[in-house]
CSV table of C-alpha atoms in Angstrom, one decimal:
chain,number,residue,atom,x,y,z
A,957,MET,CA,-25.3,11.9,17.5
A,958,GLU,CA,-25.7,12.4,13.7
A,959,ASP,CA,-28.0,9.4,13.5
A,960,ASN,CA,-30.2,11.0,16.2
A,961,PHE,CA,-30.5,14.2,14.3
A,962,ARG,CA,-31.4,12.3,11.1
A,963,ASN,CA,-34.0,10.3,12.9
A,964,THR,CA,-35.6,13.4,14.4
A,965,TYR,CA,-35.6,15.1,11.0
A,966,TRP,CA,-37.4,12.2,9.3
A,967,GLN,CA,-39.8,11.7,12.2
A,968,LYS,CA,-40.9,15.3,11.8
A,969,ARG,CA,-41.2,15.1,8.0
A,970,LEU,CA,-43.2,11.8,8.2
A,971,GLY,CA,-45.3,13.2,11.0
A,972,ASN,CA,-46.2,16.3,8.9
A,973,CYS,CA,-46.9,14.1,5.9
A,974,ALA,CA,-49.2,11.9,8.0
A,975,LYS,CA,-51.2,14.9,9.1
A,976,ALA,CA,-51.7,16.0,5.5
A,977,LEU,CA,-52.7,12.5,4.5
A,978,GLU,CA,-55.2,12.2,7.3
A,979,LYS,CA,-56.7,15.6,6.3
A,980,ASN,CA,-57.2,14.1,2.9
A,981,GLY,CA,-59.1,11.1,4.3
A,982,PHE,CA,-56.5,8.5,4.4
A,983,GLU,CA,-55.9,6.3,7.5
A,984,VAL,CA,-52.2,6.7,8.4
A,985,HIS,CA,-49.7,4.7,10.5
A,986,ILE,CA,-46.0,5.5,11.0
A,987,ALA,CA,-43.5,2.7,11.4
A,988,GLU,CA,-39.9,3.0,12.5
A,989,SER,CA,-38.8,0.0,10.6
A,990,ARG,CA,-39.9,-2.4,7.9
A,991,GLN,CA,-40.5,-5.1,10.5
A,992,GLN,CA,-42.8,-2.8,12.5
A,993,ALA,CA,-44.6,-1.9,9.2
A,994,GLY,CA,-45.3,-5.6,8.7
A,995,GLU,CA,-46.7,-5.9,12.2
A,996,ILE,CA,-49.0,-2.9,11.7
A,997,ALA,CA,-50.2,-4.3,8.4
A,998,TRP,CA,-50.8,-7.7,10.0
A,999,GLN,CA,-52.9,-6.2,12.7
A,1000,ILE,CA,-55.0,-4.3,10.1
A,1001,ILE,CA,-55.5,-7.5,8.1
A,1002,ASP,CA,-56.3,-9.5,11.2
A,1003,ASN,CA,-59.0,-7.0,12.2
A,1004,ILE,CA,-60.5,-6.9,8.7
A,1005,ALA,CA,-60.4,-10.7,8.2
A,1006,PRO,CA,-61.0,-10.4,4.5
A,1007,ALA,CA,-62.2,-13.4,2.4
A,1008,SER,CA,-59.5,-12.7,-0.2
A,1009,ILE,CA,-56.2,-10.7,-0.5
A,1010,GLY,CA,-54.6,-9.5,-3.7
A,1011,ILE,CA,-51.2,-7.8,-4.1
A,1012,GLY,CA,-49.5,-5.4,-6.5
A,1013,ASP,CA,-45.8,-6.0,-7.0
A,1014,SER,CA,-43.7,-3.9,-4.6
A,1015,ILE,CA,-40.2,-4.2,-3.3
A,1016,THR,CA,-41.2,-2.1,-0.2
A,1017,MET,CA,-44.2,-4.4,0.5
A,1018,ARG,CA,-42.1,-7.5,0.2
A,1019,SER,CA,-39.4,-6.2,2.5
A,1020,THR,CA,-41.8,-6.1,5.4
A,1021,GLY,CA,-42.4,-9.9,5.2
A,1022,ILE,CA,-46.2,-9.4,4.9
A,1023,THR,CA,-46.6,-11.4,1.7
A,1024,GLU,CA,-45.1,-14.6,3.2
A,1025,ARG,CA,-47.2,-14.2,6.3
A,1026,VAL,CA,-50.4,-13.7,4.3
A,1027,ALA,CA,-49.6,-16.6,1.9
A,1028,ALA,CA,-49.2,-19.0,4.9
A,1029,ASP,CA,-52.6,-18.2,6.4
A,1030,THR,CA,-55.6,-20.3,5.3
A,1031,ARG,CA,-58.3,-17.9,6.5
A,1032,TRP,CA,-58.4,-16.1,3.1
A,1033,LYS,CA,-57.7,-16.7,-0.6
A,1034,TYR,CA,-54.3,-15.3,-1.5
A,1035,ILE,CA,-54.3,-13.9,-5.0
A,1036,ASP,CA,-50.6,-13.6,-6.2
A,1037,GLY,CA,-50.2,-12.9,-9.9
A,1038,PHE,CA,-46.4,-12.6,-9.7
A,1039,ASP,CA,-45.4,-16.2,-9.6
A,1040,LYS,CA,-42.3,-16.5,-11.8
A,1041,ASN,CA,-43.0,-20.2,-12.3
A,1042,ARG,CA,-46.3,-19.5,-14.1
A,1043,PRO,CA,-46.7,-18.4,-17.7
A,1044,ARG,CA,-47.2,-14.6,-18.1
A,1045,GLU,CA,-50.8,-15.0,-19.4
A,1046,GLU,CA,-51.8,-17.0,-16.4
A,1047,ASN,CA,-50.3,-14.4,-14.1
A,1048,LEU,CA,-52.2,-11.7,-15.9
A,1049,LYS,CA,-55.4,-13.6,-15.4
A,1050,ILE,CA,-54.7,-13.9,-11.7
A,1051,ARG,CA,-54.0,-10.2,-11.5
A,1052,ARG,CA,-57.4,-9.5,-12.9
A,1053,GLU,CA,-58.9,-11.6,-10.0
A,1054,ALA,CA,-57.1,-9.2,-7.6
A,1055,LEU,CA,-59.3,-6.4,-8.9
A,1056,LEU,CA,-62.1,-7.8,-6.9
A,1057,SER,CA,-60.2,-9.0,-3.8
A,1058,GLU,CA,-61.6,-7.7,-0.5
A,1059,LEU,CA,-58.2,-6.4,0.5
A,1060,PHE,CA,-55.3,-5.2,-1.8
A,1061,ILE,CA,-51.7,-4.7,-0.6
A,1062,VAL,CA,-49.3,-2.5,-2.5
A,1063,GLY,CA,-46.5,0.1,-2.5
A,1064,ALA,CA,-46.5,3.6,-3.9
A,1065,ASN,CA,-44.1,5.5,-6.2
A,1066,ALA,CA,-44.3,8.8,-4.3
A,1067,VAL,CA,-46.1,10.8,-1.7
A,1068,SER,CA,-46.1,14.6,-1.6
A,1069,ALA,CA,-45.9,16.6,1.6
A,1070,ASP,CA,-49.5,17.9,1.1
A,1071,GLY,CA,-50.8,14.3,1.3
A,1072,LYS,CA,-51.2,13.1,-2.2
A,1073,LEU,CA,-50.3,9.6,-3.5
A,1074,PHE,CA,-48.7,8.8,-6.9
A,1075,TRP,CA,-48.3,5.8,-9.1
A,1076,LEU,CA,-47.1,5.1,-12.7
A,1077,ASP,CA,-48.0,1.8,-14.2
A,1078,MET,CA,-47.3,-0.3,-17.3
A,1079,ILE,CA,-50.6,-2.3,-17.5
A,1080,GLY,CA,-52.6,-0.8,-14.6
A,1081,ASN,CA,-52.8,-3.9,-12.4
A,1082,ARG,CA,-51.8,-1.7,-9.4
A,1083,ILE,CA,-53.7,1.4,-10.0
A,1084,ALA,CA,-57.0,-0.2,-11.0
A,1085,PRO,CA,-57.6,-1.9,-7.6
A,1086,ILE,CA,-56.2,1.0,-5.7
A,1087,SER,CA,-58.7,3.4,-7.2
A,1088,PHE,CA,-61.7,1.0,-7.1
A,1089,GLY,CA,-62.6,-2.5,-6.3
A,1090,PRO,CA,-61.2,-3.9,-3.0
A,1091,TYR,CA,-63.0,-2.6,0.1
A,1092,ASN,CA,-59.6,-1.9,1.7
A,1093,VAL,CA,-56.1,-1.1,0.5
A,1094,ILE,CA,-52.9,-1.2,2.5
A,1095,VAL,CA,-50.1,1.0,1.0
A,1096,PHE,CA,-46.4,0.8,2.2
A,1097,ILE,CA,-44.3,3.9,1.6
A,1098,GLY,CA,-40.6,4.3,2.6
A,1099,ARG,CA,-39.3,7.7,3.6
A,1100,ASN,CA,-37.3,8.0,0.3
A,1101,LYS,CA,-40.7,8.3,-1.6
A,1102,LEU,CA,-41.6,11.6,0.3
A,1103,THR,CA,-41.4,14.7,-1.9
A,1104,ALA,CA,-42.1,18.4,-1.3
A,1105,THR,CA,-44.5,18.9,-4.1
A,1106,GLN,CA,-46.6,17.2,-6.8
A,1107,GLU,CA,-44.1,18.3,-9.4
A,1108,GLU,CA,-41.2,16.7,-7.5
A,1109,ALA,CA,-43.2,13.5,-7.0
A,1110,ILE,CA,-43.8,13.2,-10.8
A,1111,ALA,CA,-40.2,14.0,-11.5
A,1112,ARG,CA,-39.0,11.5,-9.0
A,1113,ILE,CA,-41.0,8.8,-10.6
A,1114,LYS,CA,-40.0,9.6,-14.2
A,1115,GLU,CA,-36.3,10.3,-13.4
A,1116,THR,CA,-35.6,7.7,-10.7
A,1117,ALA,CA,-38.2,5.1,-9.9
A,1118,ALA,CA,-39.2,4.2,-13.5
A,1119,PRO,CA,-35.7,3.7,-15.0
A,1120,LEU,CA,-34.7,1.7,-11.9
A,1121,ASN,CA,-37.9,-0.5,-12.3
A,1122,ALA,CA,-37.1,-1.0,-16.0
A,1123,ILE,CA,-33.6,-2.1,-15.2
A,1124,ARG,CA,-35.0,-4.5,-12.6
A,1125,HIS,CA,-37.1,-6.2,-15.2
A,1126,THR,CA,-34.4,-7.7,-17.4
A,1127,ASN,CA,-37.0,-9.3,-19.8
A,1128,LEU,CA,-38.0,-5.8,-21.0
A,1129,LYS,CA,-36.1,-3.6,-23.5
A,1130,THR,CA,-36.4,0.1,-23.1
A,1131,PRO,CA,-34.0,3.0,-23.7
A,1132,CYS,CA,-33.9,3.9,-20.0
A,1133,GLN,CA,-32.4,0.5,-19.2
A,1134,ALA,CA,-29.3,1.5,-21.2
A,1135,THR,CA,-29.0,5.2,-20.1
A,1136,GLY,CA,-30.7,5.3,-16.7
A,1137,LYS,CA,-32.9,8.2,-17.7
A,1138,CYS,CA,-36.3,8.7,-19.2
A,1139,HIS,CA,-36.6,9.1,-23.0
A,1140,ASN,CA,-40.4,9.3,-23.2
A,1141,CYS,CA,-40.0,6.4,-25.4
A,1142,ALA,CA,-42.3,4.5,-27.8
A,1143,SER,CA,-40.9,1.1,-26.9
A,1144,PRO,CA,-43.3,-1.8,-27.0
A,1145,ASP,CA,-42.0,-2.6,-23.5
A,1146,ARG,CA,-42.5,0.9,-22.2
A,1147,ILE,CA,-43.5,0.7,-18.5
A,1148,CYS,CA,-44.7,4.4,-18.1
A,1149,ASN,CA,-48.3,4.2,-19.5
A,1150,SER,CA,-50.9,5.0,-16.9
A,1151,TRP,CA,-50.8,7.5,-14.0
A,1152,LEU,CA,-52.9,7.5,-10.8
A,1153,ILE,CA,-52.8,10.6,-8.5
A,1154,MET,CA,-54.9,10.2,-5.5
A,1155,GLU,CA,-55.7,13.6,-3.9
A,1156,LYS,CA,-58.4,12.4,-1.5
A,1157,CYS,CA,-59.4,9.0,-0.1
A,1158,PHE,CA,-63.0,8.0,-0.8
A,1159,PRO,CA,-64.6,6.4,1.1
A,1160,GLN,CA,-62.5,7.9,3.9
A,1161,LYS,CA,-59.9,5.5,5.4
A,1162,ARG,CA,-60.4,3.0,2.6
A,1163,LEU,CA,-56.7,3.3,2.0
A,1164,LYS,CA,-54.5,2.5,5.0
A,1165,VAL,CA,-51.1,4.2,4.4
A,1166,ILE,CA,-48.0,2.9,6.4
A,1167,LEU,CA,-45.2,5.4,6.3
A,1168,ILE,CA,-41.9,3.8,7.1
A,1169,ASN,CA,-38.8,5.6,8.6
A,1170,GLU,CA,-36.5,3.7,6.3
A,1171,GLU,CA,-35.3,4.0,2.7
A,1172,LEU,CA,-37.0,1.2,0.9
A,1173,GLY,CA,-37.9,0.2,-2.7
A,1174,LEU,CA,-37.2,2.2,-5.8
């Protein structure tokens, strides 16, 4: 019974968020699971049939299984700049190629109830193609990324998502890795460098947002 109440609660919150995003020009889909989110994304990709597909690193995106599916299809060039077997400089070069892919797939750090999307990046390889370049962008967002206001979205990223992401990257050295909280540091490995806040989608429906009724990612 309690699970039913929780599910209804999140369905209402995600539904209201979807309406706000649509009002701001985004194309929006709601998935009840990561598996369904992957299927929705695959249908979008299949309909677009892009010549090339790039990705931004995202735990939520990867949890849907879409990257493996896209990589296995020979209809397009798959641009993956996150191969751990490659040198970092080579991966960075490939990430630059993703700036001009026809379709870009990524996650988001937060979404506010009034339909705005938020990202905070280290080098900008996610936010650059999101804001301009690829003709279409698919964004996966778990329900845990939903915040009431813009201020809460920014706080969530600085206080939760960014420290967790720094801890995940063991090759980096930042104060938040040791304390779990933001120090607004000057570390050479600082990952909090560039913000993107997207209030409206232009052209309309260029960004296809998939809201997922699961807690996913950081």
